[in-house]
PDB file of C-alpha atoms in Angstrom:
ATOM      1  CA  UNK A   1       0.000   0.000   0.000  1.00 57.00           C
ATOM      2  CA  UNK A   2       1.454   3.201  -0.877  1.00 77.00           C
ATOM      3  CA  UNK A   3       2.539   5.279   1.595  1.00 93.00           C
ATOM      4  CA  UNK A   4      -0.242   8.541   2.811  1.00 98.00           C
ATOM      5  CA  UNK A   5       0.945  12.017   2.298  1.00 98.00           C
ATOM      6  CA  UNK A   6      -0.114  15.129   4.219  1.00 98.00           C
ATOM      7  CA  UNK A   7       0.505  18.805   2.783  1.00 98.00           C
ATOM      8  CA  UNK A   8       0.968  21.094   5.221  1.00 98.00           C
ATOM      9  CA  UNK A   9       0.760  24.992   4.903  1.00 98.00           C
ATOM     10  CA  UNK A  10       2.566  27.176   7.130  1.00 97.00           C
ATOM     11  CA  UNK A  11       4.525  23.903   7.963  1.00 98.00           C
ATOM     12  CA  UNK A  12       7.740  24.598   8.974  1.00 97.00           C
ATOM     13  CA  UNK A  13       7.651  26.748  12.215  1.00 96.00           C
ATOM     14  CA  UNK A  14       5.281  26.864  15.185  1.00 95.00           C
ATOM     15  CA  UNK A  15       2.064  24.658  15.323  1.00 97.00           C
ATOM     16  CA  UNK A  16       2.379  23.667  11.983  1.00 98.00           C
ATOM     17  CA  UNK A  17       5.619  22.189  12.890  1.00 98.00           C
ATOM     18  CA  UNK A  18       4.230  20.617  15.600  1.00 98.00           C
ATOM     19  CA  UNK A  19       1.555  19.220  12.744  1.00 98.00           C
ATOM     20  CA  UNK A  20       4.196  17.901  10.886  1.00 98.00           C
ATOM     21  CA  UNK A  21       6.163  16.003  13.783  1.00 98.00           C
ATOM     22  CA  UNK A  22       3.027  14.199  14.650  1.00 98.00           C
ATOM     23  CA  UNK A  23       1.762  13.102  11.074  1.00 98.00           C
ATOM     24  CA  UNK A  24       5.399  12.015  10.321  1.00 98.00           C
ATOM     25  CA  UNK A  25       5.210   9.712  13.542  1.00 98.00           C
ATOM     26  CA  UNK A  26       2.043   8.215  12.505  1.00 97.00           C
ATOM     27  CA  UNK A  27       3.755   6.953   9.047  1.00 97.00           C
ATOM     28  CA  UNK A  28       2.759   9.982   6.633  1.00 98.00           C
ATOM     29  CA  UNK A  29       5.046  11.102   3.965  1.00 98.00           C
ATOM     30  CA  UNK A  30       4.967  15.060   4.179  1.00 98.00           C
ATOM     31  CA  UNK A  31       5.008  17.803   1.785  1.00 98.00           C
ATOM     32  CA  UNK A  32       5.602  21.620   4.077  1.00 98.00           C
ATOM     33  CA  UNK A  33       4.766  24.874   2.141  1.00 98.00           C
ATOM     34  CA  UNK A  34       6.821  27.777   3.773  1.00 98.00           C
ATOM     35  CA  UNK A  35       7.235  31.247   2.510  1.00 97.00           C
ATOM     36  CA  UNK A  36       9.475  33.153   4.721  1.00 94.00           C
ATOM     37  CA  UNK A  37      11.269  30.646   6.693  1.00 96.00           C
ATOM     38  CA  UNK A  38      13.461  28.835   4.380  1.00 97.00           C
ATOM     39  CA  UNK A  39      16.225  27.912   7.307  1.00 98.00           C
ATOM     40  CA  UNK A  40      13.692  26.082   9.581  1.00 98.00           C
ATOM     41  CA  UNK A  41      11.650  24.220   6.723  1.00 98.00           C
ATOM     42  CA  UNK A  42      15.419  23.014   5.948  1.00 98.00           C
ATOM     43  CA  UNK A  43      15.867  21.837   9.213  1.00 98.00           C
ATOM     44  CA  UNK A  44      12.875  20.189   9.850  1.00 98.00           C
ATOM     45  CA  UNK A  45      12.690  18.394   7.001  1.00 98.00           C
ATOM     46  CA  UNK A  46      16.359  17.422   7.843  1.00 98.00           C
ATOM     47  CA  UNK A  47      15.149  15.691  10.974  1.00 98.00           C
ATOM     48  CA  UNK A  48      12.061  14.143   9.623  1.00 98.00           C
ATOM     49  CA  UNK A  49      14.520  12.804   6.681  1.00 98.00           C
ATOM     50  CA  UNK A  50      17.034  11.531   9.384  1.00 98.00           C
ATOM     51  CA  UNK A  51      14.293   9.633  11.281  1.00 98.00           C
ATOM     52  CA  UNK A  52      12.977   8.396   7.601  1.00 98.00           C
ATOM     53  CA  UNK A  53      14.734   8.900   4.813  1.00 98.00           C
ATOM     54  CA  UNK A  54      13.120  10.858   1.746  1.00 97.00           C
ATOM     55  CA  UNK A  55       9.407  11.416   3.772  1.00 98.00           C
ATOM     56  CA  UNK A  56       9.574  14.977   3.875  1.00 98.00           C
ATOM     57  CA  UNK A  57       9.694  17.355   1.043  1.00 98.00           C
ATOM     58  CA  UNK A  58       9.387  21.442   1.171  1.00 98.00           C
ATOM     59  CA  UNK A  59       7.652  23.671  -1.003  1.00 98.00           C
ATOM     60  CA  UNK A  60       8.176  27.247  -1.124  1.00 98.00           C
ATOM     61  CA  UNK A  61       5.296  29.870  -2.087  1.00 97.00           C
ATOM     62  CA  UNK A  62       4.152  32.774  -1.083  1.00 97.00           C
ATOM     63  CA  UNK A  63       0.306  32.753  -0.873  1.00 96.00           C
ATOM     64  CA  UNK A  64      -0.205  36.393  -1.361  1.00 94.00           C
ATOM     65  CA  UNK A  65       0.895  35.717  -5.255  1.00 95.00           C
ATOM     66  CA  UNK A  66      -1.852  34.773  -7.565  1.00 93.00           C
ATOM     67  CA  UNK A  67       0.764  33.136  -9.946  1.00 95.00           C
ATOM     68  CA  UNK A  68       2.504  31.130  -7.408  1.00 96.00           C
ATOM     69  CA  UNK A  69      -0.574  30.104  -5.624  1.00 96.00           C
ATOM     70  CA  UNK A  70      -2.114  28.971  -8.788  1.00 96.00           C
ATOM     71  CA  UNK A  71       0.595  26.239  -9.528  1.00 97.00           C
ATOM     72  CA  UNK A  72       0.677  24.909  -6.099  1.00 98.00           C
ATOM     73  CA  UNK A  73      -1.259  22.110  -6.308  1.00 97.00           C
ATOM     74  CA  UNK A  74       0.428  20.147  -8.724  1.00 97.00           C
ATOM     75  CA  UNK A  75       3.773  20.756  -7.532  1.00 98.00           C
ATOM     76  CA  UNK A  76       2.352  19.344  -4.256  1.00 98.00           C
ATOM     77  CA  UNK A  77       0.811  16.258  -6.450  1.00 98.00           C
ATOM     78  CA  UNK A  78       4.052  16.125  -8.510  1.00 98.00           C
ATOM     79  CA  UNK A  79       6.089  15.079  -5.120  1.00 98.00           C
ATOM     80  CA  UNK A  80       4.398  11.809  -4.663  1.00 97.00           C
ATOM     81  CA  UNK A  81       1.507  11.310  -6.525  1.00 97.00           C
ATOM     82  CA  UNK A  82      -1.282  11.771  -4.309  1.00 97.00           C
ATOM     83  CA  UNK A  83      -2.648  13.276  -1.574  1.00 98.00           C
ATOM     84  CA  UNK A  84      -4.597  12.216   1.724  1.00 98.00           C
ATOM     85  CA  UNK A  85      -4.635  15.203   3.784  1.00 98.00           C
ATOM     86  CA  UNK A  86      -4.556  18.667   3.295  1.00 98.00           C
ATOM     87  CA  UNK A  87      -3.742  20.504   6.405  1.00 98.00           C
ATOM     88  CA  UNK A  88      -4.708  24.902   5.872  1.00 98.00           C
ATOM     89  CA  UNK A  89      -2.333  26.204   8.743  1.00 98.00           C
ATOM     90  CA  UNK A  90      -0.115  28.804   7.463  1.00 97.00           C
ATOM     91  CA  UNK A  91      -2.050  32.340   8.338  1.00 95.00           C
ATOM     92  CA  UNK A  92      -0.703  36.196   8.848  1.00 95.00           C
ATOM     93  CA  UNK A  93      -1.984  37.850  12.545  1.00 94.00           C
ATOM     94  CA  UNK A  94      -1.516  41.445  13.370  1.00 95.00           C
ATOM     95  CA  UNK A  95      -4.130  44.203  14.348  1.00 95.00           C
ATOM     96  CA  UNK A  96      -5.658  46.119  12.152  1.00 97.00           C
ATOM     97  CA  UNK A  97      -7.569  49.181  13.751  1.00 96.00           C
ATOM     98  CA  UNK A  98     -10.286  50.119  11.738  1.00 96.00           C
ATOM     99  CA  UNK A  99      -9.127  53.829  11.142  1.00 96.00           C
ATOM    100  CA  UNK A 100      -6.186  52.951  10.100  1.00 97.00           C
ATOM    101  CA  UNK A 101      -6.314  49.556   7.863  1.00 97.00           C
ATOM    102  CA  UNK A 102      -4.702  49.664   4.451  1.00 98.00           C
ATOM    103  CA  UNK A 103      -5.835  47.443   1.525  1.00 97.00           C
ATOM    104  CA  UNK A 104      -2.482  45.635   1.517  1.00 97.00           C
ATOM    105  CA  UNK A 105      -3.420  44.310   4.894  1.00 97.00           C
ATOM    106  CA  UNK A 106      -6.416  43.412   3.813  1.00 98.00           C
ATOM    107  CA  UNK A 107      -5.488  41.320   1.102  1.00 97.00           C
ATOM    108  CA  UNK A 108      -2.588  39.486   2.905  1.00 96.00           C
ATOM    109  CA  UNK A 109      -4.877  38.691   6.215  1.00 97.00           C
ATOM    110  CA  UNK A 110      -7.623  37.640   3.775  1.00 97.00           C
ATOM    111  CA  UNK A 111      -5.279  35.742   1.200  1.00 96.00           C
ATOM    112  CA  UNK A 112      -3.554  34.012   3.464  1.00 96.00           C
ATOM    113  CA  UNK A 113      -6.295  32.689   6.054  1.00 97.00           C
ATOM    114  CA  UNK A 114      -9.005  32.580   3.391  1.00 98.00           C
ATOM    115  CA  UNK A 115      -8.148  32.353  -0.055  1.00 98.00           C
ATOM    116  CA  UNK A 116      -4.886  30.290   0.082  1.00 98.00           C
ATOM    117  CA  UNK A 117      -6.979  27.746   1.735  1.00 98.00           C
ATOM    118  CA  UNK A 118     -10.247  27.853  -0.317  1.00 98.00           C
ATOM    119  CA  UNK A 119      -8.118  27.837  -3.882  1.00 98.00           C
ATOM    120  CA  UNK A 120      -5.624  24.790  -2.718  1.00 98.00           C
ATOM    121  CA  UNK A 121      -8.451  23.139  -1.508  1.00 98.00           C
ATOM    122  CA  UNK A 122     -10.311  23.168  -5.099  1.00 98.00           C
ATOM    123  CA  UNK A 123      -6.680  22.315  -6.421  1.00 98.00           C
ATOM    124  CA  UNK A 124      -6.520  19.608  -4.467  1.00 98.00           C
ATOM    125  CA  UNK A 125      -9.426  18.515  -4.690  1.00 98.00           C
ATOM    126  CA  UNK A 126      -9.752  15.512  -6.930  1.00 98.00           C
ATOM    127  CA  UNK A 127      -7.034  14.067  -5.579  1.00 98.00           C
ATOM    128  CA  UNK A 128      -8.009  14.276  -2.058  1.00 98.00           C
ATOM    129  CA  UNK A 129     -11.636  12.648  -3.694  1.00 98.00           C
ATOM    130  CA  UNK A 130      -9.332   9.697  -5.049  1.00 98.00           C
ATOM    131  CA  UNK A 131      -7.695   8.879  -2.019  1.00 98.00           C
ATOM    132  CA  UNK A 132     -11.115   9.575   0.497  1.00 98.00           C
ATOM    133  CA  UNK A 133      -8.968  12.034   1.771  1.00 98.00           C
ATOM    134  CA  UNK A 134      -9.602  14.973   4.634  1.00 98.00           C
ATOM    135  CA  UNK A 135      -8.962  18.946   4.856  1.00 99.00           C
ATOM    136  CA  UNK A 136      -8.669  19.983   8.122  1.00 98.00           C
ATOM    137  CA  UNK A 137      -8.110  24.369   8.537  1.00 98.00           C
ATOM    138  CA  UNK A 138      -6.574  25.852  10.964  1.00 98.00           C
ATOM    139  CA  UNK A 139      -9.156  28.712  12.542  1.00 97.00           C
ATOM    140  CA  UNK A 140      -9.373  30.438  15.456  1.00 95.00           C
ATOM    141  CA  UNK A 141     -12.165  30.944  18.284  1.00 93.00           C
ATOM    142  CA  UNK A 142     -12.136  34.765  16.975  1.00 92.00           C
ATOM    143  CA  UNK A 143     -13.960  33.604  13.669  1.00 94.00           C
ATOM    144  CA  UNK A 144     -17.109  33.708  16.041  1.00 91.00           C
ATOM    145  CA  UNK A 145     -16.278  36.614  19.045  1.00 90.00           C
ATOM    146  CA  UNK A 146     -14.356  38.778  17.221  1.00 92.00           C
ATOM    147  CA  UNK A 147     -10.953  40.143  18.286  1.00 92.00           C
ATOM    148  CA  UNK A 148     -10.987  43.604  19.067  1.00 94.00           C
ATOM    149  CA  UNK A 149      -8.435  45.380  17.035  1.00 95.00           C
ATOM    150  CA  UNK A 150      -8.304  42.837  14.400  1.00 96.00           C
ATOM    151  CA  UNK A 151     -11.337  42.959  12.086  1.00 97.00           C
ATOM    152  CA  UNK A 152      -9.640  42.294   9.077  1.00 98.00           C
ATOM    153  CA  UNK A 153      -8.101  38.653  10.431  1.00 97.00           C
ATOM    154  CA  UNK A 154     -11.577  37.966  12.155  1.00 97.00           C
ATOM    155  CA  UNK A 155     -13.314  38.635   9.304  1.00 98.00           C
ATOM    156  CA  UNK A 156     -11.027  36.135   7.100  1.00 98.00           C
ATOM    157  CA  UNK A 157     -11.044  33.418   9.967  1.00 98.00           C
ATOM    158  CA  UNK A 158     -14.899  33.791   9.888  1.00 98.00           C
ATOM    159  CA  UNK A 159     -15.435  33.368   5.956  1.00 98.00           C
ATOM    160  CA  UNK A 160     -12.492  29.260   6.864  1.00 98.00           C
ATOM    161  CA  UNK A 161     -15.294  28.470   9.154  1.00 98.00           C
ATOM    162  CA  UNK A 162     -17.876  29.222   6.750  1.00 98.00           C
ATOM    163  CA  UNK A 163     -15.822  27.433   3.744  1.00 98.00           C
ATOM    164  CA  UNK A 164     -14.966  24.376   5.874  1.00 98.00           C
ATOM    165  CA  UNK A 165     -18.670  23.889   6.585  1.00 98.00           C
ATOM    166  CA  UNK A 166     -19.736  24.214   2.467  1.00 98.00           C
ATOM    167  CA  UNK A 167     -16.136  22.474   1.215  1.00 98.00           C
ATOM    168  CA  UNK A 168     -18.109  19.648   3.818  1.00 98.00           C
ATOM    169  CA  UNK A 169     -21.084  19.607   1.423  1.00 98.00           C
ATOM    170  CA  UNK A 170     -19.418  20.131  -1.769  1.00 98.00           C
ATOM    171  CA  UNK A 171     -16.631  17.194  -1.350  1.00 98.00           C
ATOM    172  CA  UNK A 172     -18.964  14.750   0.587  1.00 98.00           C
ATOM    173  CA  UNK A 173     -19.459  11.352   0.295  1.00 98.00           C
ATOM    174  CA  UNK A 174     -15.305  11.373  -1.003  1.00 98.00           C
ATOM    175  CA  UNK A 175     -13.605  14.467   1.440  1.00 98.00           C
ATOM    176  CA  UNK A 176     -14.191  14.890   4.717  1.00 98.00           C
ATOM    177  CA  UNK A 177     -13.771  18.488   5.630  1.00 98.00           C
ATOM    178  CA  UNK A 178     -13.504  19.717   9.493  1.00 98.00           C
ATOM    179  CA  UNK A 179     -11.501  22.438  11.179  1.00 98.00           C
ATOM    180  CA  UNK A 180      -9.722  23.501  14.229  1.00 98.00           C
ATOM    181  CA  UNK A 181     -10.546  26.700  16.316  1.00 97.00           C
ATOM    182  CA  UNK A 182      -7.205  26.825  18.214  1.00 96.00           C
ATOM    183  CA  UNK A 183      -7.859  29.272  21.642  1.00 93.00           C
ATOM    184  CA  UNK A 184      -4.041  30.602  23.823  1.00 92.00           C
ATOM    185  CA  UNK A 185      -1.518  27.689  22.060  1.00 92.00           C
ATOM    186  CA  UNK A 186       1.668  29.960  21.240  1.00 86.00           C
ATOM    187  CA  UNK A 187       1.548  33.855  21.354  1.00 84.00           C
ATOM    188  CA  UNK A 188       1.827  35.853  18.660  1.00 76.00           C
ATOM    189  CA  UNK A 189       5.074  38.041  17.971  1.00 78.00           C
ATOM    190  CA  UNK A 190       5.987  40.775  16.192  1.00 77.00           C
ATOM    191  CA  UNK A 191       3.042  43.507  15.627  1.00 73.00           C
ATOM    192  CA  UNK A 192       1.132  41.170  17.870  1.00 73.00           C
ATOM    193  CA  UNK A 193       3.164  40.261  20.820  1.00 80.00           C
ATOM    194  CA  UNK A 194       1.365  40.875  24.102  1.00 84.00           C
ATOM    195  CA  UNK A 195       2.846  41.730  27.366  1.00 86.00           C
ATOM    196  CA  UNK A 196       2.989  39.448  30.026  1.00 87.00           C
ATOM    197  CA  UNK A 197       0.006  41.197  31.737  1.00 88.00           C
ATOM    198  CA  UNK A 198      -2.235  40.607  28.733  1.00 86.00           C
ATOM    199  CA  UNK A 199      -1.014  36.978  28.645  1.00 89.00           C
ATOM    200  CA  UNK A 200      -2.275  36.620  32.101  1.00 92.00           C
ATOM    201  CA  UNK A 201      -5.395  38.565  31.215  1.00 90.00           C
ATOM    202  CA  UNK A 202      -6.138  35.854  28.208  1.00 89.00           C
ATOM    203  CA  UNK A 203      -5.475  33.132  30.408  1.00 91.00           C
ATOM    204  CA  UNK A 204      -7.200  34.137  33.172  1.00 93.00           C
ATOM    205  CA  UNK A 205     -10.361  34.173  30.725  1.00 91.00           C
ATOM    206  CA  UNK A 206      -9.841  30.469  29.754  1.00 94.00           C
ATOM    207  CA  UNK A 207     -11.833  27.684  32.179  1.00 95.00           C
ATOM    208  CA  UNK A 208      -8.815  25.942  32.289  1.00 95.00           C
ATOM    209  CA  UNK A 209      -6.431  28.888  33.627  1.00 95.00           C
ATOM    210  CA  UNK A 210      -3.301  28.081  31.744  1.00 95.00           C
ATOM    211  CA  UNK A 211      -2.276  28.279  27.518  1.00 94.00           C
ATOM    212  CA  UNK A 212      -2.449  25.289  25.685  1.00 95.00           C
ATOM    213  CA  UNK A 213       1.165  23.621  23.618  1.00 96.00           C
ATOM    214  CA  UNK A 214       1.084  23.372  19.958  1.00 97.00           C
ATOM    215  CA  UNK A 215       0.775  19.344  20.324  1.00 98.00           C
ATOM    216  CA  UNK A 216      -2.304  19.975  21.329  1.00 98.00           C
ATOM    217  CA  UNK A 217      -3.378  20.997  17.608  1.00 98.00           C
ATOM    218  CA  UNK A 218      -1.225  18.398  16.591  1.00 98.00           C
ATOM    219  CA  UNK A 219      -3.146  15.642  18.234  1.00 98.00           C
ATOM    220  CA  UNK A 220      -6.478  17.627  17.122  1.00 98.00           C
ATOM    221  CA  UNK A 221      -5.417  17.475  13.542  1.00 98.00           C
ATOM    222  CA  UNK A 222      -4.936  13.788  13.742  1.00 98.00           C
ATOM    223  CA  UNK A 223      -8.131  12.933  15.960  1.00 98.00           C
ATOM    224  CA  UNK A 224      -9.683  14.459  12.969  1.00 98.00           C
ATOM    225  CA  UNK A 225      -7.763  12.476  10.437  1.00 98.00           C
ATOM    226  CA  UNK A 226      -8.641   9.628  12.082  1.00 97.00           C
ATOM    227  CA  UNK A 227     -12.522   9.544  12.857  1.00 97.00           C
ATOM    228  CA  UNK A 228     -14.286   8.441   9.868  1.00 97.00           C
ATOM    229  CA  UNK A 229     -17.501   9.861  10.731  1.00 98.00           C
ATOM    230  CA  UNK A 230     -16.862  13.279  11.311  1.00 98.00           C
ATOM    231  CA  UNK A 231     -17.158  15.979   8.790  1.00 98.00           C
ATOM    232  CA  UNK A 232     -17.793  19.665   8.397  1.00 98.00           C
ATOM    233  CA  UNK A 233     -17.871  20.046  12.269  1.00 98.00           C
ATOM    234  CA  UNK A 234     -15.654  23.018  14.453  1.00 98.00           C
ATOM    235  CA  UNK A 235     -13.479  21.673  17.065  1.00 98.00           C
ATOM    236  CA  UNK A 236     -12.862  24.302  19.691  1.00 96.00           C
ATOM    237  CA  UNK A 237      -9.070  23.552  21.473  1.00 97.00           C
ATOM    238  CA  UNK A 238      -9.014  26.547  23.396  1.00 95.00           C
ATOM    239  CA  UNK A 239      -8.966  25.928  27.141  1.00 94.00           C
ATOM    240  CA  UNK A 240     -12.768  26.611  27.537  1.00 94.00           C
ATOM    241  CA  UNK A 241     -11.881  30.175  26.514  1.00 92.00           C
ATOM    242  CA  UNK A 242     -14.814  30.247  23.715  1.00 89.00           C
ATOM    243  CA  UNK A 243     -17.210  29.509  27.055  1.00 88.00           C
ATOM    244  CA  UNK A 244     -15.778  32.094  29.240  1.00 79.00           C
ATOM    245  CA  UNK A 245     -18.503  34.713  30.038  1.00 60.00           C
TER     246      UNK A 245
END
């Protein structure tokens, strides 16, 4: 039986690394889009290599270009021939006040979180419907309480959740489609690192009073994999925040 393959975007720092360490454990053969972050897709796939050799290839793109994202697909299908799972992870977070958004934020929060995944998904498609294969997206608990100071990035994780729950109709019987709606797992950096009071703030507003570690997605992701009867469904892995009042 030929060996299952996982595409992962955003796949070589972070959770999606995370993603990737798990799926390689559990046998897959991995192909990890990165745009940016050429020196730690290297190395990962390094280690997943070392562990088993030639299971890991890496794909660079950067989803904000129409051209580039167009041909992705098929240089993801050229590295093995198929395709089980398609994991929608990679995603650009920083605030955009209303006042002062710009269109160029707009389109990379939107292309990124939304249309990357929407676009590789109808790439992908038939070959996910030829293996019975899953898409699982990465969202966020903020696609349904927005985050203040970040319209732009709630608005684009509100339109995955919405996609995952239609891809779920239009793919069905052959693709299962689910998602993820991580809560605190890493903090953000950059533009959108918080100070350790607000850290303690967003904790304190989870049930469970403490973050969450990426390998918590990472088991999510391949719970969903796994279950053969779930599809176009929302898991929440976010500490209980999403019930805080």
């Amino acid at each position: 039986m030929a060996q299952a393959v996982a595409f992962i975007t955003g796949g070589a720092r972070r959770i999606g690394a995370s993603i990737a360490k798990q799926l390689h454990q559990q046998g897959y053969n991995l192909v990890l889009h990165y745009n940016r972050s050429e020196d730690a897709a290297k190395q990962l796939a390094q280690a997943l290599n070392a562990l088993r050799p030639d299971s890991v290839k890496i794909l660079q793109c950067d989803l904000n270009d129409t051209e580039q994202l167009a041909t992705l697909g098929q240089r993801v299908i050229n590295c093995w021939a198929r395709l089980d799972l398609l994991v929608n992870n990679a995603s650009a977070f920083y605030p955009t006040p209303l006042q002062t958004c710009t269109d160029e934020q707009w389109d990379e929060l939107i292309n990124s979180n939304l249309k990357a995944p929407f676009f590789l998904s109808k790439q992908l498609a038939e070959s996910l419907k030829h293996s019975n294969g899953v898409i699982i997206n990465l969202i966020d608990i903020h696609a349904q309480r927005a985050l203040t100071g970040y319209p732009i990035y709630s608005i684009a994780k509100a339109g995955l959740q919405m996609m995952t729950i239609s891809l779920a109709k239009e793919l069905a019987p052959q693709v299962r489609v689910n998602g993820i709606a991580p809560g605190p797992i890493m903090w953000p950096e950059q533009d959108a690192a918080l100070s350790e009071e607000d850290k303690q703030e967003v904790i304190g507003k989870t049930l469970l009073k403490r973050s969450g570690r990426p390998e918590d997605i990472a088991q999510a992701v391949l719970f969903l994999s796994q279950q053969s009867f779930i599809t176009g469904q929302i898991l929440a892995v976010d500490g209980g925040k999403s019930l805080y009042s």
